[in-house]
Coordinates of C-alpha atoms and ligand atoms in Angstrom, one line a residue:
M1 CA -2.9 10.4 19.5
K2 CA -3.9 6.8 19.3
L3 CA -0.5 5.8 17.9
E4 CA 1.7 7.6 20.5
G5 CA 4.9 5.6 21.2
K6 CA 4.5 3.5 18.1
V7 CA 6.9 3.3 15.1
A8 CA 5.8 2.8 11.5
I9 CA 7.3 2.1 8.1
V10 CA 5.3 3.3 5.1
T11 CA 6.5 2.3 1.6
G12 CA 5.6 4.4 -1.4
G13 CA 5.4 7.4 1.0
A14 CA 6.4 10.0 -1.5
S15 CA 2.9 10.4 -3.1
G16 CA -0.8 9.7 -3.0
I17 CA -2.1 7.2 -0.4
G18 CA 1.4 6.5 1.0
R19 CA 2.0 10.2 1.8
A20 CA -1.5 10.6 3.3
A21 CA -0.9 7.5 5.4
A22 CA 2.5 8.7 6.6
L23 CA 1.0 12.1 7.6
R24 CA -2.0 10.6 9.3
L25 CA 0.0 8.0 11.3
A26 CA 2.4 10.8 12.4
A27 CA -0.5 13.1 13.3
D28 CA -1.9 10.2 15.4
G29 CA 1.5 10.1 17.3
A30 CA 3.6 7.5 15.5
A31 CA 7.2 8.0 14.4
V32 CA 7.3 7.2 10.7
M33 CA 10.0 5.8 8.5
V34 CA 9.0 7.0 5.0
T35 CA 10.5 5.1 2.0
D36 CA 10.2 5.4 -1.7
I37 CA 12.2 5.4 -5.0
D38 CA 11.1 9.1 -5.4
D39 CA 13.6 10.9 -3.2
A40 CA 12.3 14.4 -3.7
G41 CA 8.7 13.4 -2.9
G42 CA 9.8 11.3 0.1
A43 CA 11.9 14.1 1.5
E44 CA 8.9 16.4 1.1
T45 CA 6.7 14.0 3.0
R46 CA 9.2 13.9 5.8
R47 CA 9.3 17.7 5.8
M48 CA 5.5 17.9 5.9
I49 CA 5.4 15.6 8.9
E50 CA 8.1 17.5 10.8
A51 CA 6.5 20.9 10.0
A52 CA 3.3 19.5 11.6
G53 CA 5.3 18.6 14.7
G54 CA 5.7 14.9 14.0
K55 CA 8.6 12.5 13.9
A56 CA 9.8 11.1 10.6
A57 CA 12.8 9.9 8.6
Y58 CA 13.1 9.2 4.9
R59 CA 15.1 6.5 3.1
H60 CA 15.4 5.5 -0.5
Q61 CA 14.0 2.0 -1.0
D62 CA 13.0 -0.1 -4.0
V63 CA 10.6 -2.6 -2.4
V64 CA 11.7 -5.4 -4.7
E65 CA 15.3 -5.5 -3.2
E66 CA 15.5 -7.9 -0.3
G67 CA 18.9 -6.6 1.0
R68 CA 17.4 -3.1 1.2
W69 CA 14.5 -4.3 3.3
K70 CA 17.0 -5.6 5.9
E71 CA 18.7 -2.2 6.0
I72 CA 15.4 -0.3 6.2
V73 CA 14.2 -2.4 9.2
G74 CA 17.6 -2.0 10.8
D75 CA 17.6 1.8 10.2
T76 CA 14.1 2.1 11.7
L77 CA 15.2 0.3 14.9
A78 CA 18.3 2.5 15.0
A79 CA 16.4 5.7 14.5
F80 CA 13.2 5.0 16.6
G81 CA 14.0 2.0 18.7
R82 CA 11.2 -0.3 17.7
L83 CA 8.8 -1.3 15.0
D84 CA 5.0 -1.6 15.5
I85 CA 3.4 -0.8 12.1
L86 CA 4.2 -1.7 8.5
V87 CA 2.2 -0.2 5.7
N88 CA 3.0 -2.0 2.4
N89 CA 1.7 0.6 0.1
A90 CA 4.2 1.0 -2.8
G91 CA 2.5 -0.1 -6.0
I92 CA 2.2 0.6 -9.7
G93 CA -0.8 0.3 -12.1
S94 CA -0.5 -1.2 -15.5
G95 CA -3.4 -1.6 -17.9
Q96 CA -2.8 -4.1 -20.8
L97 CA -4.7 -6.9 -22.5
V98 CA -3.2 -10.2 -21.6
T99 CA -2.5 -11.1 -25.2
E100 CA -0.5 -7.8 -25.5
M101 CA 1.3 -7.9 -22.2
S102 CA 5.0 -8.6 -22.3
L103 CA 6.5 -11.0 -19.8
E104 CA 8.6 -8.2 -18.6
A105 CA 5.5 -6.0 -17.8
W106 CA 3.9 -8.9 -16.0
N107 CA 7.0 -9.6 -13.9
R108 CA 7.4 -6.0 -13.0
Q109 CA 3.9 -5.7 -11.6
I110 CA 4.3 -8.9 -9.6
A111 CA 7.7 -7.8 -8.3
I112 CA 6.5 -4.4 -7.0
N113 CA 2.9 -5.1 -6.0
L114 CA 3.2 -8.6 -4.6
T115 CA 6.8 -9.6 -4.0
G116 CA 7.5 -6.2 -2.4
V117 CA 4.6 -7.0 0.1
F118 CA 6.1 -10.4 0.9
L119 CA 9.6 -9.0 1.5
G120 CA 8.3 -6.3 3.8
C121 CA 6.3 -8.8 5.9
K122 CA 9.2 -11.2 6.0
H123 CA 11.7 -8.7 7.4
A124 CA 9.3 -6.6 9.6
I125 CA 7.9 -9.5 11.5
P126 CA 11.1 -10.6 13.3
A127 CA 11.6 -7.0 14.4
M128 CA 8.0 -6.7 15.7
R129 CA 8.4 -10.0 17.5
A130 CA 11.6 -8.8 19.1
G131 CA 9.7 -5.9 20.6
A132 CA 7.2 -8.3 22.1
R133 CA 4.3 -5.8 21.9
G134 CA 2.7 -7.3 18.8
G135 CA 2.3 -5.2 15.7
S136 CA 0.0 -4.3 12.8
I137 CA 0.7 -4.9 9.1
V138 CA -1.5 -3.2 6.6
N139 CA -1.2 -4.3 3.0
I140 CA -2.7 -2.1 0.3
S141 CA -4.7 -4.2 -2.1
S142 CA -7.5 -2.7 -4.2
V143 CA -11.1 -3.4 -5.3
A144 CA -9.1 -4.9 -8.3
G145 CA -8.1 -7.6 -5.7
L146 CA -11.8 -8.4 -5.1
E147 CA -13.2 -8.5 -8.6
G148 CA -11.7 -8.8 -12.1
S149 CA -11.4 -5.9 -14.5
A150 CA -10.9 -6.4 -18.2
G151 CA -7.6 -4.7 -19.3
L152 CA -6.2 -4.9 -15.7
A153 CA -5.6 -8.7 -15.5
G154 CA -2.0 -8.3 -14.3
Y155 CA -2.8 -5.7 -11.7
C156 CA -5.8 -7.8 -10.5
A157 CA -3.5 -10.8 -10.2
T158 CA -1.1 -8.8 -7.9
K159 CA -3.9 -7.3 -5.8
G160 CA -5.8 -10.6 -5.5
G161 CA -2.5 -12.1 -4.4
V162 CA -2.0 -9.5 -1.8
R163 CA -5.5 -10.2 -0.4
L164 CA -4.9 -13.9 0.1
F165 CA -1.3 -13.6 1.1
T166 CA -2.6 -11.3 3.9
K167 CA -5.1 -13.7 5.1
A168 CA -2.6 -16.7 5.2
L169 CA 0.0 -14.6 7.0
A170 CA -2.6 -13.4 9.5
K171 CA -3.2 -17.0 10.4
E172 CA 0.5 -17.7 10.7
C173 CA 0.9 -14.8 13.1
A174 CA -2.2 -15.7 15.1
A175 CA -0.9 -19.3 15.4
A176 CA 2.4 -18.0 16.6
R177 CA 0.5 -15.9 19.3
D178 CA 2.9 -13.1 18.5
G179 CA 0.2 -10.3 18.7
I180 CA 0.9 -9.3 15.1
R181 CA -2.2 -8.5 13.1
V182 CA -2.2 -8.5 9.3
N183 CA -5.0 -6.9 7.3
S184 CA -5.6 -5.6 3.8
V185 CA -7.1 -2.3 2.6
H186 CA -9.0 -2.2 -0.7
P187 CA -9.3 1.3 -2.1
G188 CA -11.8 2.0 -4.9
I189 CA -11.1 4.9 -7.3
I190 CA -8.9 7.3 -5.4
D191 CA -7.7 10.6 -6.8
T192 CA -3.9 10.3 -6.7
P193 CA -1.1 10.7 -9.2
I194 CA -1.2 6.9 -10.0
W195 CA -3.8 7.7 -12.7
T196 CA -1.3 9.8 -14.6
K197 CA 1.3 7.0 -14.5
I198 CA -0.7 4.0 -15.8
D199 CA 0.6 2.7 -19.1
E200 CA -1.5 4.9 -21.3
G201 CA -1.0 3.0 -24.6
G202 CA -2.1 -0.2 -22.9
L203 CA -5.2 1.2 -21.4
S204 CA -6.4 3.0 -24.5
S205 CA -5.9 -0.1 -26.6
A206 CA -7.7 -2.1 -23.9
S207 CA -10.6 0.4 -23.9
E208 CA -10.9 0.2 -27.7
A209 CA -10.9 -3.6 -27.6
L210 CA -13.6 -3.6 -25.0
G211 CA -15.8 -1.5 -27.3
Q212 CA -15.3 1.8 -25.6
P213 CA -13.1 3.5 -28.2
G214 CA -11.7 6.8 -26.9
A215 CA -12.9 6.2 -23.4
N216 CA -10.7 8.3 -21.1
M217 CA -9.7 5.6 -18.6
L218 CA -7.0 7.8 -17.2
S219 CA -9.1 10.2 -15.2
A220 CA -9.9 9.0 -11.7
D221 CA -13.0 11.3 -11.7
M222 CA -14.3 9.9 -14.9
V223 CA -13.9 6.2 -13.9
A224 CA -15.4 7.0 -10.5
A225 CA -18.3 8.9 -12.0
A226 CA -19.0 5.9 -14.3
G227 CA -18.7 3.1 -11.8
T228 CA -18.9 4.4 -8.2
P229 CA -22.3 4.5 -6.6
M230 CA -21.3 7.6 -4.6
G231 CA -20.5 9.3 -8.0
H232 CA -17.1 10.7 -7.2
A233 CA -13.5 9.6 -6.5
G234 CA -12.2 9.1 -3.0
T235 CA -9.3 11.0 -1.5
A236 CA -6.0 9.6 -0.3
E237 CA -7.0 10.8 3.2
D238 CA -10.1 8.5 3.0
I239 CA -7.8 5.6 2.7
A240 CA -5.3 6.9 5.3
A241 CA -8.2 6.9 7.8
G242 CA -8.7 3.2 7.3
I243 CA -5.0 2.5 7.5
A244 CA -4.8 4.5 10.8
F245 CA -7.7 2.5 12.2
L246 CA -6.0 -0.9 11.3
A247 CA -2.7 0.4 12.7
S248 CA -4.3 1.3 16.1
D249 CA -5.5 -0.8 18.9
D250 CA -9.1 0.1 18.0
S251 CA -8.9 -2.8 15.6
K252 CA -7.2 -5.2 18.1
Y253 CA -9.6 -8.0 17.3
M254 CA -9.2 -7.7 13.5
T255 CA -6.7 -9.9 11.6
G256 CA -7.0 -11.4 8.1
S257 CA -9.8 -8.8 7.4
E258 CA -10.3 -6.8 4.2
V259 CA -11.2 -3.2 4.7
V260 CA -13.0 -1.9 1.6
I261 CA -13.1 1.8 1.1
D262 CA -14.6 2.3 -2.3
G263 CA -17.7 4.6 -2.3
G264 CA -19.8 1.5 -2.9
W265 CA -17.9 0.3 -6.0
S266 CA -17.9 -3.4 -4.9
A267 CA -21.3 -3.3 -3.2
Ligands
NAD301 P1 1.0 6.9 -6.4 O1 1.6 6.6 -7.7 O2 0.5 8.3 -6.1 O3 2.0 6.5 -5.3 C1 2.7 5.2 -5.3 C2 4.1 5.4 -4.8 O4 4.8 4.2 -4.8 C3 4.9 6.5 -5.6 O5 5.5 7.4 -4.7 C4 6.0 5.6 -6.2 O6 7.2 6.3 -6.4 C5 6.1 4.5 -5.3 N1 6.7 3.3 -5.9 C6 6.5 2.8 -7.1 N2 7.3 1.7 -7.3 C7 8.1 1.6 -6.2 C8 9.1 0.7 -5.8 N3 9.5 -0.3 -6.7 N4 9.7 0.8 -4.6 C9 9.3 1.8 -3.8 N5 8.3 2.7 -4.1 C10 7.7 2.6 -5.3 O7 -0.2 5.9 -6.2 P2 -1.3 5.7 -5.1 O8 -2.6 5.8 -5.8 O9 -1.1 6.5 -3.9 O10 -1.1 4.1 -4.8 C11 -0.7 3.6 -3.6 C12 -1.2 2.2 -3.5 O11 -2.7 2.2 -3.5 C13 -0.8 1.3 -4.6 O12 -0.4 0.0 -4.1 C14 -2.0 1.2 -5.5 O13 -2.0 0.0 -6.3 C15 -3.1 1.2 -4.5 N6 -4.4 1.6 -5.0 C16 -4.6 2.8 -5.5 C17 -5.9 3.2 -6.0 C18 -6.2 4.5 -6.6 O14 -7.3 4.7 -7.2 N7 -5.3 5.5 -6.5 C19 -6.9 2.2 -6.0 C20 -6.7 1.0 -5.4 C21 -5.4 0.7 -4.9

């Protein structure tokens, strides 16, 4: 119960890593505000937390809308009295060659994966400062934020952006002596529903252009088996464990760090 008495917001909490993180933070004692655009999935995460004896609420939230961020932070304070932890997890994957990528597809990735993280930090930090007990922000990047991947340039740009945004903000908070730590998590190939949602046409044309015609790039297992030293995909719970560590006081001397959980992918 390392997070007992703490309050967290987890975006993208209806599925995959976000759901696993919400369940883990709640199991460790935090009250969790789960948000997502998938209301059925979000309500199910809330139900799962409550069934396990934890505290949770769910709100609909598109992370690109600034006004909604203000409401979510306000609702969290109203429901649970404080804010200690923000997990900026909501994200989309899109695989397209740069020459074939529409400006709309580019802007959409940037808006959700990068601007959503900025907005979350912008509106959570004043609430954390008001509590005067510090806080922990965990931004979900990717191994695609550490190294480039052909066919994933847009996604890499968003995740590389999250990585350095995190480090810069960590220094702003440290300079303010506000006790707020800001770190990024970099998952490798993790078996979640995101692999079924990636723009399939884009990825298959990318794999053909890269000389791997017919390569099934949409299976987390296949990608992991091909590229991960440990030979298999990770689980959402593997990532949730790293998030829970960064959320807890066990990591109290860590800020601006990147926690890589990738089965050796980037080694
Ligand atoms: P997922 O698709 O299972 O879950 C993502 C969640 O985000 C979904 O519930 C979705 O509804 C929500 N979401 C999407 N757009 C949103 C928006 N505009 N506003 C609010 N919610 C929105 O995917 P996942 O694998 O659990 O991914 C979670 C995070 O982990 C993402 O940021 C992703 O880029 C990152 N990541 C995943 C992997 C992997 O292999 N699965 C690897 C590296 C990084």
